[in-house]
């Protein structure tokens, strides 16, 4: 498991209070993990801090799943 | 009750009578305050009066970029931002048929758009802290209307609607958003009225007197406090009974 995925998972588990097994790459924050739109905003804020990056609003809108987040962050930080 | 020790507050329009009283009241309850306004010497005066726990953050609320930057400036100066009081406001009174676009735009920009920008820029820290207080100083006129003030009334009614929507968005994060709506408050403007004008106004106020800045400031202290944590999306009218809504 990539380092980014592990860190993303940790944030998601903590923030949404879900079991780690459920946080797969294809899991959608809203549909599968019980997030609401405000949770999504907060997750993006948490990712920004954890990885020290800026996630613009238009990019944030397309981050729907754990995999989307990992992909975006990996591209930004590589 | 209503202890604000350790809380950090930003008050806009602090050079005005009302804003100054709000800053004083929050400060008296123990809060650290960042005071913002356009007249820097007035801010200096207020800062030296308050002594400790005060920072000066001048800002022109007509300028979008300065407004966007203000909460961050205040937060850096104070070491956080828990309470935002949007008090700054302008009037450009004119009958609608004579109103210039510029009069409309200035009032909307300073009274409503600045509030939107300040809230947006303050929200991140408050959500993270799971505690925040947004207080907009609106006006009785935003609810009752007043001839010659279509622009002002629209901006103040806009603030009330904005507050209700925002309150619903962030309530689950411990952030409340409310308005305080002053009625007629004694100010240099009301001092300039003649006796006849004063009598006409007082006749409409059951309390029989104009309000003071301290009356408004006390309402702000309440809404900013821990004790008001379950109050959100509301408009607290402070008007001596002039309108009961």
PDB file of C-alpha atoms in Angstrom:
ATOM      1  CA  UNK A   1       0.000   0.000   0.000  1.00  0.00           C
ATOM      2  CA  UNK A   2       1.404   3.376  -0.987  1.00  0.00           C
ATOM      3  CA  UNK A   3       2.323   5.880   1.657  1.00  0.00           C
ATOM      4  CA  UNK A   4      -0.248   8.354   0.310  1.00  0.00           C
ATOM      5  CA  UNK A   5      -3.026   5.775   0.487  1.00  0.00           C
ATOM      6  CA  UNK A   6      -2.139   4.904   4.059  1.00  0.00           C
ATOM      7  CA  UNK A   7      -2.166   8.534   5.151  1.00  0.00           C
ATOM      8  CA  UNK A   8      -5.402   9.266   3.298  1.00  0.00           C
ATOM      9  CA  UNK A   9      -7.014   6.223   4.900  1.00  0.00           C
ATOM     10  CA  UNK A  10      -5.940   7.314   8.351  1.00  0.00           C
ATOM     11  CA  UNK A  11      -7.514  10.759   7.877  1.00  0.00           C
ATOM     12  CA  UNK A  12     -10.736   9.284   6.501  1.00  0.00           C
ATOM     13  CA  UNK A  13     -11.030   6.747   9.324  1.00  0.00           C
ATOM     14  CA  UNK A  14     -10.478   9.415  11.953  1.00  0.00           C
ATOM     15  CA  UNK A  15     -12.663  12.047  10.421  1.00  0.00           C
ATOM     16  CA  UNK A  16     -15.647   9.955   9.384  1.00  0.00           C
ATOM     17  CA  UNK A  17     -15.319   7.485  12.231  1.00  0.00           C
ATOM     18  CA  UNK A  18     -15.595   4.454   9.937  1.00  0.00           C
ATOM     19  CA  UNK A  19     -13.949   1.029  10.017  1.00  0.00           C
ATOM     20  CA  UNK A  20     -10.693   0.816   8.143  1.00  0.00           C
ATOM     21  CA  UNK A  21     -11.810  -2.139   5.995  1.00  0.00           C
ATOM     22  CA  UNK A  22     -14.508   0.013   4.457  1.00  0.00           C
ATOM     23  CA  UNK A  23     -12.012   2.612   3.302  1.00  0.00           C
ATOM     24  CA  UNK A  24     -11.091   1.006  -0.016  1.00  0.00           C
ATOM     25  CA  UNK A  25      -9.849   2.944  -3.024  1.00  0.00           C
ATOM     26  CA  UNK A  26     -13.198   2.664  -4.759  1.00  0.00           C
ATOM     27  CA  UNK A  27     -15.179   3.772  -1.706  1.00  0.00           C
ATOM     28  CA  UNK A  28     -17.134   6.971  -2.268  1.00  0.00           C
ATOM     29  CA  UNK A  29     -17.009   9.374   0.670  1.00  0.00           C
ATOM     30  CA  UNK A  30     -20.680  10.223   0.413  1.00  0.00           C
ATOM     31  CA  UNK A  31     -22.256   7.005  -0.916  1.00  0.00           C
ATOM     32  CA  UNK A  32     -20.183   4.429   0.961  1.00  0.00           C
ATOM     33  CA  UNK A  33     -18.678   6.164   3.961  1.00  0.00           C
ATOM     34  CA  UNK A  34     -21.575   8.270   5.159  1.00  0.00           C
ATOM     35  CA  UNK A  35     -19.969  11.667   4.589  1.00  0.00           C
ATOM     36  CA  UNK A  36     -22.083  14.746   3.953  1.00  0.00           C
ATOM     37  CA  UNK A  37     -21.002  17.663   1.778  1.00  0.00           C
ATOM     38  CA  UNK A  38     -19.498  19.496   4.739  1.00  0.00           C
ATOM     39  CA  UNK A  39     -17.479  16.387   5.658  1.00  0.00           C
ATOM     40  CA  UNK A  40     -16.106  16.429   2.118  1.00  0.00           C
ATOM     41  CA  UNK A  41     -14.979  20.027   2.558  1.00  0.00           C
ATOM     42  CA  UNK A  42     -13.326  19.128   5.848  1.00  0.00           C
ATOM     43  CA  UNK A  43     -11.603  16.078   4.362  1.00  0.00           C
ATOM     44  CA  UNK A  44     -10.135  18.236   1.616  1.00  0.00           C
ATOM     45  CA  UNK A  45      -8.943  20.693   4.288  1.00  0.00           C
ATOM     46  CA  UNK A  46      -7.350  17.824   6.193  1.00  0.00           C
ATOM     47  CA  UNK A  47      -5.629  16.495   3.050  1.00  0.00           C
ATOM     48  CA  UNK A  48      -4.277  19.960   2.318  1.00  0.00           C
ATOM     49  CA  UNK A  49      -2.707  20.126   5.731  1.00  0.00           C
ATOM     50  CA  UNK A  50      -1.412  16.579   5.863  1.00  0.00           C
ATOM     51  CA  UNK A  51       0.308  16.822   2.473  1.00  0.00           C
ATOM     52  CA  UNK A  52       1.017  20.568   2.531  1.00  0.00           C
ATOM     53  CA  UNK A  53      -0.696  21.176  -0.807  1.00  0.00           C
ATOM     54  CA  UNK A  54      -3.453  23.399  -2.156  1.00  0.00           C
ATOM     55  CA  UNK A  55      -6.513  21.657  -3.531  1.00  0.00           C
ATOM     56  CA  UNK A  56      -8.465  24.186  -5.612  1.00  0.00           C
ATOM     57  CA  UNK A  57     -12.267  24.127  -5.402  1.00  0.00           C
ATOM     58  CA  UNK A  58     -12.772  22.815  -8.930  1.00  0.00           C
ATOM     59  CA  UNK A  59     -10.397  19.922  -8.247  1.00  0.00           C
ATOM     60  CA  UNK A  60     -11.993  19.259  -4.864  1.00  0.00           C
ATOM     61  CA  UNK A  61     -15.359  18.783  -6.560  1.00  0.00           C
ATOM     62  CA  UNK A  62     -13.958  15.839  -8.493  1.00  0.00           C
ATOM     63  CA  UNK A  63     -12.556  14.081  -5.457  1.00  0.00           C
ATOM     64  CA  UNK A  64     -15.436  11.722  -4.761  1.00  0.00           C
ATOM     65  CA  UNK A  65     -13.675   8.524  -3.740  1.00  0.00           C
ATOM     66  CA  UNK A  66     -10.669   7.542  -1.688  1.00  0.00           C
ATOM     67  CA  UNK A  67      -8.923   6.620  -4.950  1.00  0.00           C
ATOM     68  CA  UNK A  68      -9.644  10.070  -6.429  1.00  0.00           C
ATOM     69  CA  UNK A  69      -7.989  11.670  -3.427  1.00  0.00           C
ATOM     70  CA  UNK A  70      -4.954   9.394  -3.575  1.00  0.00           C
ATOM     71  CA  UNK A  71      -4.544  10.014  -7.311  1.00  0.00           C
ATOM     72  CA  UNK A  72      -4.800  13.790  -6.977  1.00  0.00           C
ATOM     73  CA  UNK A  73      -2.436  13.945  -4.023  1.00  0.00           C
ATOM     74  CA  UNK A  74       0.095  11.600  -5.620  1.00  0.00           C
ATOM     75  CA  UNK A  75       0.192  13.750  -8.758  1.00  0.00           C
ATOM     76  CA  UNK A  76       0.585  16.910  -6.698  1.00  0.00           C
ATOM     77  CA  UNK A  77       3.318  15.633  -4.464  1.00  0.00           C
ATOM     78  CA  UNK A  78       5.380  13.600  -6.953  1.00  0.00           C
TER      79      UNK A  78
ATOM     80  CA  UNK B   1     -21.807  33.737  32.803  1.00  0.00           C
ATOM     81  CA  UNK B   2     -20.835  35.087  29.397  1.00  0.00           C
ATOM     82  CA  UNK B   3     -17.135  34.786  30.133  1.00  0.00           C
ATOM     83  CA  UNK B   4     -15.103  35.245  26.951  1.00  0.00           C
ATOM     84  CA  UNK B   5     -11.643  34.739  28.450  1.00  0.00           C
ATOM     85  CA  UNK B   6      -9.283  33.219  25.920  1.00  0.00           C
ATOM     86  CA  UNK B   7     -11.599  33.910  22.996  1.00  0.00           C
ATOM     87  CA  UNK B   8     -10.353  35.873  20.016  1.00  0.00           C
ATOM     88  CA  UNK B   9     -12.692  38.273  18.276  1.00  0.00           C
ATOM     89  CA  UNK B  10     -12.596  40.422  15.155  1.00  0.00           C
ATOM     90  CA  UNK B  11     -14.839  43.496  15.123  1.00  0.00           C
ATOM     91  CA  UNK B  12     -15.225  45.461  11.891  1.00  0.00           C
ATOM     92  CA  UNK B  13     -16.305  49.069  11.855  1.00  0.00           C
ATOM     93  CA  UNK B  14     -14.668  49.543  15.229  1.00  0.00           C
ATOM     94  CA  UNK B  15     -14.085  53.236  14.576  1.00  0.00           C
ATOM     95  CA  UNK B  16     -17.831  53.831  14.649  1.00  0.00           C
ATOM     96  CA  UNK B  17     -19.701  54.331  17.918  1.00  0.00           C
ATOM     97  CA  UNK B  18     -21.407  50.969  17.827  1.00  0.00           C
ATOM     98  CA  UNK B  19     -18.322  48.998  16.799  1.00  0.00           C
ATOM     99  CA  UNK B  20     -16.268  50.644  19.512  1.00  0.00           C
ATOM    100  CA  UNK B  21     -18.841  49.700  22.145  1.00  0.00           C
ATOM    101  CA  UNK B  22     -18.968  46.123  20.870  1.00  0.00           C
ATOM    102  CA  UNK B  23     -15.171  45.843  21.049  1.00  0.00           C
ATOM    103  CA  UNK B  24     -15.189  47.291  24.584  1.00  0.00           C
ATOM    104  CA  UNK B  25     -17.862  44.872  25.767  1.00  0.00           C
ATOM    105  CA  UNK B  26     -16.179  41.766  24.345  1.00  0.00           C
ATOM    106  CA  UNK B  27     -12.886  42.945  25.798  1.00  0.00           C
ATOM    107  CA  UNK B  28     -14.467  43.546  29.200  1.00  0.00           C
ATOM    108  CA  UNK B  29     -15.663  39.925  29.208  1.00  0.00           C
ATOM    109  CA  UNK B  30     -12.088  38.782  28.693  1.00  0.00           C
ATOM    110  CA  UNK B  31     -11.802  38.379  24.928  1.00  0.00           C
ATOM    111  CA  UNK B  32      -8.818  39.468  22.879  1.00  0.00           C
ATOM    112  CA  UNK B  33     -10.026  41.729  20.088  1.00  0.00           C
ATOM    113  CA  UNK B  34      -8.798  42.733  16.668  1.00  0.00           C
ATOM    114  CA  UNK B  35     -10.337  46.046  15.753  1.00  0.00           C
ATOM    115  CA  UNK B  36     -10.781  46.983  12.141  1.00  0.00           C
ATOM    116  CA  UNK B  37     -11.866  50.177  10.457  1.00  0.00           C
ATOM    117  CA  UNK B  38     -10.778  52.776   7.973  1.00  0.00           C
ATOM    118  CA  UNK B  39      -9.642  55.561  10.314  1.00  0.00           C
ATOM    119  CA  UNK B  40      -6.409  54.406  11.830  1.00  0.00           C
ATOM    120  CA  UNK B  41      -6.069  57.135  14.460  1.00  0.00           C
ATOM    121  CA  UNK B  42      -9.491  56.254  15.857  1.00  0.00           C
ATOM    122  CA  UNK B  43      -8.380  52.640  16.074  1.00  0.00           C
ATOM    123  CA  UNK B  44      -5.221  53.769  17.874  1.00  0.00           C
ATOM    124  CA  UNK B  45      -7.320  55.688  20.401  1.00  0.00           C
ATOM    125  CA  UNK B  46      -9.521  52.684  21.082  1.00  0.00           C
ATOM    126  CA  UNK B  47      -6.505  50.393  21.325  1.00  0.00           C
ATOM    127  CA  UNK B  48      -4.800  52.580  23.910  1.00  0.00           C
ATOM    128  CA  UNK B  49      -8.050  52.805  25.867  1.00  0.00           C
ATOM    129  CA  UNK B  50      -8.355  49.011  25.958  1.00  0.00           C
ATOM    130  CA  UNK B  51      -4.671  48.484  26.734  1.00  0.00           C
ATOM    131  CA  UNK B  52      -3.909  44.785  26.565  1.00  0.00           C
ATOM    132  CA  UNK B  53      -5.393  42.030  24.415  1.00  0.00           C
ATOM    133  CA  UNK B  54      -6.012  44.299  21.450  1.00  0.00           C
ATOM    134  CA  UNK B  55      -4.664  44.351  17.901  1.00  0.00           C
ATOM    135  CA  UNK B  56      -5.267  46.888  15.169  1.00  0.00           C
ATOM    136  CA  UNK B  57      -6.131  45.514  11.735  1.00  0.00           C
ATOM    137  CA  UNK B  58      -7.120  48.382   9.425  1.00  0.00           C
ATOM    138  CA  UNK B  59      -9.142  47.401   6.376  1.00  0.00           C
ATOM    139  CA  UNK B  60     -11.138  49.027   3.617  1.00  0.00           C
ATOM    140  CA  UNK B  61     -14.258  46.884   3.378  1.00  0.00           C
ATOM    141  CA  UNK B  62     -14.959  48.141  -0.117  1.00  0.00           C
ATOM    142  CA  UNK B  63     -11.887  46.332  -1.395  1.00  0.00           C
ATOM    143  CA  UNK B  64     -12.482  42.604  -1.905  1.00  0.00           C
ATOM    144  CA  UNK B  65      -8.862  41.491  -1.583  1.00  0.00           C
ATOM    145  CA  UNK B  66      -8.379  43.378   1.700  1.00  0.00           C
ATOM    146  CA  UNK B  67     -11.581  41.890   3.082  1.00  0.00           C
ATOM    147  CA  UNK B  68     -10.567  38.369   2.110  1.00  0.00           C
ATOM    148  CA  UNK B  69      -7.244  38.873   3.892  1.00  0.00           C
ATOM    149  CA  UNK B  70      -8.646  40.440   7.071  1.00  0.00           C
ATOM    150  CA  UNK B  71      -9.657  37.329   9.062  1.00  0.00           C
ATOM    151  CA  UNK B  72      -6.241  35.793   8.427  1.00  0.00           C
ATOM    152  CA  UNK B  73      -4.538  38.998   9.515  1.00  0.00           C
ATOM    153  CA  UNK B  74      -6.630  39.068  12.684  1.00  0.00           C
ATOM    154  CA  UNK B  75      -6.056  35.389  13.330  1.00  0.00           C
ATOM    155  CA  UNK B  76      -2.297  35.768  12.992  1.00  0.00           C
ATOM    156  CA  UNK B  77      -2.249  38.794  15.278  1.00  0.00           C
ATOM    157  CA  UNK B  78      -4.443  37.186  17.954  1.00  0.00           C
ATOM    158  CA  UNK B  79      -3.355  33.559  17.591  1.00  0.00           C
ATOM    159  CA  UNK B  80      -6.725  32.364  16.306  1.00  0.00           C
ATOM    160  CA  UNK B  81     -10.195  33.651  15.538  1.00  0.00           C
ATOM    161  CA  UNK B  82     -13.289  32.444  17.403  1.00  0.00           C
ATOM    162  CA  UNK B  83     -15.728  35.321  17.064  1.00  0.00           C
ATOM    163  CA  UNK B  84     -16.462  37.427  13.996  1.00  0.00           C
ATOM    164  CA  UNK B  85     -18.579  40.531  14.372  1.00  0.00           C
ATOM    165  CA  UNK B  86     -19.461  42.183  11.076  1.00  0.00           C
ATOM    166  CA  UNK B  87     -20.501  45.577  12.218  1.00  0.00           C
ATOM    167  CA  UNK B  88     -19.205  47.881   9.498  1.00  0.00           C
ATOM    168  CA  UNK B  89     -21.889  49.373   7.354  1.00  0.00           C
ATOM    169  CA  UNK B  90     -22.609  52.403   5.227  1.00  0.00           C
ATOM    170  CA  UNK B  91     -25.713  54.217   4.097  1.00  0.00           C
ATOM    171  CA  UNK B  92     -26.318  55.995   0.793  1.00  0.00           C
ATOM    172  CA  UNK B  93     -29.929  57.022   1.363  1.00  0.00           C
ATOM    173  CA  UNK B  94     -31.956  58.079  -1.630  1.00  0.00           C
ATOM    174  CA  UNK B  95     -35.409  57.470  -3.033  1.00  0.00           C
ATOM    175  CA  UNK B  96     -35.271  54.567  -5.445  1.00  0.00           C
ATOM    176  CA  UNK B  97     -36.239  56.758  -8.367  1.00  0.00           C
ATOM    177  CA  UNK B  98     -33.197  58.917  -7.755  1.00  0.00           C
ATOM    178  CA  UNK B  99     -30.791  56.219  -6.663  1.00  0.00           C
ATOM    179  CA  UNK B 100     -27.566  55.905  -8.579  1.00  0.00           C
ATOM    180  CA  UNK B 101     -26.127  52.493  -9.375  1.00  0.00           C
ATOM    181  CA  UNK B 102     -23.078  53.500  -7.405  1.00  0.00           C
ATOM    182  CA  UNK B 103     -25.174  54.100  -4.262  1.00  0.00           C
ATOM    183  CA  UNK B 104     -26.673  50.647  -4.593  1.00  0.00           C
ATOM    184  CA  UNK B 105     -23.370  48.955  -5.293  1.00  0.00           C
ATOM    185  CA  UNK B 106     -21.425  50.613  -2.482  1.00  0.00           C
ATOM    186  CA  UNK B 107     -24.009  49.663   0.121  1.00  0.00           C
ATOM    187  CA  UNK B 108     -24.283  46.081  -1.093  1.00  0.00           C
ATOM    188  CA  UNK B 109     -20.522  45.706  -1.294  1.00  0.00           C
ATOM    189  CA  UNK B 110     -19.707  47.040   2.160  1.00  0.00           C
ATOM    190  CA  UNK B 111     -22.751  45.776   4.075  1.00  0.00           C
ATOM    191  CA  UNK B 112     -23.436  42.408   2.478  1.00  0.00           C
ATOM    192  CA  UNK B 113     -20.585  41.251   0.281  1.00  0.00           C
ATOM    193  CA  UNK B 114     -17.972  42.050   2.915  1.00  0.00           C
ATOM    194  CA  UNK B 115     -19.901  39.926   5.413  1.00  0.00           C
ATOM    195  CA  UNK B 116     -19.915  37.017   2.951  1.00  0.00           C
ATOM    196  CA  UNK B 117     -16.167  37.362   2.391  1.00  0.00           C
ATOM    197  CA  UNK B 118     -15.346  37.667   6.103  1.00  0.00           C
ATOM    198  CA  UNK B 119     -17.449  34.626   6.981  1.00  0.00           C
ATOM    199  CA  UNK B 120     -15.910  32.546   4.226  1.00  0.00           C
ATOM    200  CA  UNK B 121     -12.394  33.408   5.293  1.00  0.00           C
ATOM    201  CA  UNK B 122     -13.150  32.751   8.979  1.00  0.00           C
ATOM    202  CA  UNK B 123     -14.913  29.444   8.574  1.00  0.00           C
ATOM    203  CA  UNK B 124     -11.968  27.116   8.175  1.00  0.00           C
ATOM    204  CA  UNK B 125     -10.456  27.840  11.564  1.00  0.00           C
ATOM    205  CA  UNK B 126     -13.815  27.782  13.326  1.00  0.00           C
ATOM    206  CA  UNK B 127     -14.796  24.444  11.787  1.00  0.00           C
ATOM    207  CA  UNK B 128     -11.502  22.922  12.782  1.00  0.00           C
ATOM    208  CA  UNK B 129     -11.845  24.219  16.310  1.00  0.00           C
ATOM    209  CA  UNK B 130     -15.445  22.984  16.444  1.00  0.00           C
ATOM    210  CA  UNK B 131     -16.326  26.330  17.962  1.00  0.00           C
ATOM    211  CA  UNK B 132     -17.151  29.624  16.345  1.00  0.00           C
ATOM    212  CA  UNK B 133     -19.467  32.586  16.533  1.00  0.00           C
ATOM    213  CA  UNK B 134     -20.550  34.670  13.561  1.00  0.00           C
ATOM    214  CA  UNK B 135     -22.525  37.778  14.438  1.00  0.00           C
ATOM    215  CA  UNK B 136     -23.832  40.144  11.796  1.00  0.00           C
ATOM    216  CA  UNK B 137     -25.036  43.573  12.825  1.00  0.00           C
ATOM    217  CA  UNK B 138     -28.103  44.020  10.691  1.00  0.00           C
ATOM    218  CA  UNK B 139     -30.886  46.568  11.258  1.00  0.00           C
ATOM    219  CA  UNK B 140     -34.559  46.793  12.072  1.00  0.00           C
ATOM    220  CA  UNK B 141     -34.848  48.357   8.636  1.00  0.00           C
ATOM    221  CA  UNK B 142     -33.882  45.035   7.045  1.00  0.00           C
ATOM    222  CA  UNK B 143     -37.142  43.640   8.417  1.00  0.00           C
ATOM    223  CA  UNK B 144     -39.504  46.615   8.395  1.00  0.00           C
ATOM    224  CA  UNK B 145     -38.160  48.632   5.453  1.00  0.00           C
ATOM    225  CA  UNK B 146     -37.741  52.394   5.443  1.00  0.00           C
ATOM    226  CA  UNK B 147     -38.356  54.906   2.674  1.00  0.00           C
ATOM    227  CA  UNK B 148     -35.142  56.181   1.159  1.00  0.00           C
ATOM    228  CA  UNK B 149     -33.257  53.041   2.109  1.00  0.00           C
ATOM    229  CA  UNK B 150     -34.029  50.400  -0.505  1.00  0.00           C
ATOM    230  CA  UNK B 151     -30.324  49.683  -0.829  1.00  0.00           C
ATOM    231  CA  UNK B 152     -29.624  49.622   2.895  1.00  0.00           C
ATOM    232  CA  UNK B 153     -32.753  47.591   3.723  1.00  0.00           C
ATOM    233  CA  UNK B 154     -31.888  45.062   0.997  1.00  0.00           C
ATOM    234  CA  UNK B 155     -28.344  44.668   2.288  1.00  0.00           C
ATOM    235  CA  UNK B 156     -29.506  44.174   5.871  1.00  0.00           C
ATOM    236  CA  UNK B 157     -32.306  41.754   4.912  1.00  0.00           C
ATOM    237  CA  UNK B 158     -29.734  39.941   2.798  1.00  0.00           C
ATOM    238  CA  UNK B 159     -27.544  39.525   5.834  1.00  0.00           C
ATOM    239  CA  UNK B 160     -30.419  37.909   7.731  1.00  0.00           C
ATOM    240  CA  UNK B 161     -31.110  35.377   4.968  1.00  0.00           C
ATOM    241  CA  UNK B 162     -27.422  34.676   4.544  1.00  0.00           C
ATOM    242  CA  UNK B 163     -27.127  34.034   8.269  1.00  0.00           C
ATOM    243  CA  UNK B 164     -29.990  31.528   8.283  1.00  0.00           C
ATOM    244  CA  UNK B 165     -28.433  29.543   5.439  1.00  0.00           C
ATOM    245  CA  UNK B 166     -24.958  29.600   6.931  1.00  0.00           C
ATOM    246  CA  UNK B 167     -26.297  28.629  10.355  1.00  0.00           C
ATOM    247  CA  UNK B 168     -27.756  25.460   8.847  1.00  0.00           C
ATOM    248  CA  UNK B 169     -24.531  24.616   7.049  1.00  0.00           C
ATOM    249  CA  UNK B 170     -22.249  24.767  10.059  1.00  0.00           C
ATOM    250  CA  UNK B 171     -24.444  24.077  13.090  1.00  0.00           C
ATOM    251  CA  UNK B 172     -23.153  20.512  13.379  1.00  0.00           C
ATOM    252  CA  UNK B 173     -19.621  21.851  13.781  1.00  0.00           C
ATOM    253  CA  UNK B 174     -20.269  23.971  16.845  1.00  0.00           C
ATOM    254  CA  UNK B 175     -20.337  27.192  14.848  1.00  0.00           C
ATOM    255  CA  UNK B 176     -23.330  29.474  15.284  1.00  0.00           C
ATOM    256  CA  UNK B 177     -24.380  32.357  13.049  1.00  0.00           C
ATOM    257  CA  UNK B 178     -26.761  35.031  14.263  1.00  0.00           C
ATOM    258  CA  UNK B 179     -27.696  38.659  13.715  1.00  0.00           C
ATOM    259  CA  UNK B 180     -28.300  41.540  16.053  1.00  0.00           C
ATOM    260  CA  UNK B 181     -30.775  44.090  14.725  1.00  0.00           C
ATOM    261  CA  UNK B 182     -30.558  47.507  16.386  1.00  0.00           C
ATOM    262  CA  UNK B 183     -33.503  49.894  16.287  1.00  0.00           C
ATOM    263  CA  UNK B 184     -32.855  53.595  16.845  1.00  0.00           C
ATOM    264  CA  UNK B 185     -29.550  53.989  18.627  1.00  0.00           C
ATOM    265  CA  UNK B 186     -28.205  57.284  19.988  1.00  0.00           C
ATOM    266  CA  UNK B 187     -25.337  58.383  17.755  1.00  0.00           C
ATOM    267  CA  UNK B 188     -23.881  61.578  16.288  1.00  0.00           C
ATOM    268  CA  UNK B 189     -26.504  61.129  13.572  1.00  0.00           C
ATOM    269  CA  UNK B 190     -29.461  61.095  15.979  1.00  0.00           C
ATOM    270  CA  UNK B 191     -27.903  63.923  18.043  1.00  0.00           C
ATOM    271  CA  UNK B 192     -28.151  66.104  14.944  1.00  0.00           C
ATOM    272  CA  UNK B 193     -31.939  65.660  14.711  1.00  0.00           C
ATOM    273  CA  UNK B 194     -34.107  68.554  15.891  1.00  0.00           C
ATOM    274  CA  UNK B 195     -36.569  68.179  18.773  1.00  0.00           C
ATOM    275  CA  UNK B 196     -39.534  67.659  16.501  1.00  0.00           C
ATOM    276  CA  UNK B 197     -37.786  64.861  14.641  1.00  0.00           C
ATOM    277  CA  UNK B 198     -36.691  63.299  17.913  1.00  0.00           C
ATOM    278  CA  UNK B 199     -40.230  63.392  19.305  1.00  0.00           C
ATOM    279  CA  UNK B 200     -41.571  61.732  16.178  1.00  0.00           C
ATOM    280  CA  UNK B 201     -39.091  58.894  16.577  1.00  0.00           C
ATOM    281  CA  UNK B 202     -39.595  58.484  20.314  1.00  0.00           C
ATOM    282  CA  UNK B 203     -43.359  58.278  19.841  1.00  0.00           C
ATOM    283  CA  UNK B 204     -42.792  54.994  18.002  1.00  0.00           C
ATOM    284  CA  UNK B 205     -40.631  53.447  20.715  1.00  0.00           C
ATOM    285  CA  UNK B 206     -42.551  51.926  23.651  1.00  0.00           C
ATOM    286  CA  UNK B 207     -39.437  52.136  25.829  1.00  0.00           C
ATOM    287  CA  UNK B 208     -39.566  55.907  25.299  1.00  0.00           C
ATOM    288  CA  UNK B 209     -35.885  56.329  24.653  1.00  0.00           C
ATOM    289  CA  UNK B 210     -33.214  55.699  22.081  1.00  0.00           C
ATOM    290  CA  UNK B 211     -31.002  52.661  22.526  1.00  0.00           C
ATOM    291  CA  UNK B 212     -27.310  52.900  23.345  1.00  0.00           C
ATOM    292  CA  UNK B 213     -24.268  51.226  21.865  1.00  0.00           C
ATOM    293  CA  UNK B 214     -23.961  49.273  25.100  1.00  0.00           C
ATOM    294  CA  UNK B 215     -27.422  47.744  24.523  1.00  0.00           C
ATOM    295  CA  UNK B 216     -26.240  46.342  21.204  1.00  0.00           C
ATOM    296  CA  UNK B 217     -22.874  45.309  22.584  1.00  0.00           C
ATOM    297  CA  UNK B 218     -24.537  43.304  25.371  1.00  0.00           C
ATOM    298  CA  UNK B 219     -26.569  41.374  22.825  1.00  0.00           C
ATOM    299  CA  UNK B 220     -23.331  40.585  20.988  1.00  0.00           C
ATOM    300  CA  UNK B 221     -21.667  39.392  24.193  1.00  0.00           C
ATOM    301  CA  UNK B 222     -24.542  37.007  24.785  1.00  0.00           C
ATOM    302  CA  UNK B 223     -24.509  35.561  21.266  1.00  0.00           C
ATOM    303  CA  UNK B 224     -20.708  35.211  21.404  1.00  0.00           C
ATOM    304  CA  UNK B 225     -20.784  33.311  24.677  1.00  0.00           C
ATOM    305  CA  UNK B 226     -20.733  29.589  25.365  1.00  0.00           C
ATOM    306  CA  UNK B 227     -24.164  30.000  26.925  1.00  0.00           C
ATOM    307  CA  UNK B 228     -25.659  30.887  23.520  1.00  0.00           C
ATOM    308  CA  UNK B 229     -24.315  27.741  21.850  1.00  0.00           C
ATOM    309  CA  UNK B 230     -27.818  26.434  21.093  1.00  0.00           C
ATOM    310  CA  UNK B 231     -28.951  29.717  19.528  1.00  0.00           C
ATOM    311  CA  UNK B 232     -28.308  29.868  15.795  1.00  0.00           C
ATOM    312  CA  UNK B 233     -29.821  31.394  12.675  1.00  0.00           C
ATOM    313  CA  UNK B 234     -31.596  33.980  14.789  1.00  0.00           C
ATOM    314  CA  UNK B 235     -31.968  37.724  14.627  1.00  0.00           C
ATOM    315  CA  UNK B 236     -31.990  39.335  18.045  1.00  0.00           C
ATOM    316  CA  UNK B 237     -33.922  42.597  17.861  1.00  0.00           C
ATOM    317  CA  UNK B 238     -32.766  45.288  20.271  1.00  0.00           C
ATOM    318  CA  UNK B 239     -35.128  48.185  19.722  1.00  0.00           C
ATOM    319  CA  UNK B 240     -37.035  49.150  22.866  1.00  0.00           C
ATOM    320  CA  UNK B 241     -40.159  47.440  21.575  1.00  0.00           C
ATOM    321  CA  UNK B 242     -40.315  49.512  18.405  1.00  0.00           C
ATOM    322  CA  UNK B 243     -40.984  46.426  16.300  1.00  0.00           C
ATOM    323  CA  UNK B 244     -41.840  42.997  17.648  1.00  0.00           C
ATOM    324  CA  UNK B 245     -41.120  40.388  15.047  1.00  0.00           C
TER     325      UNK B 245
END
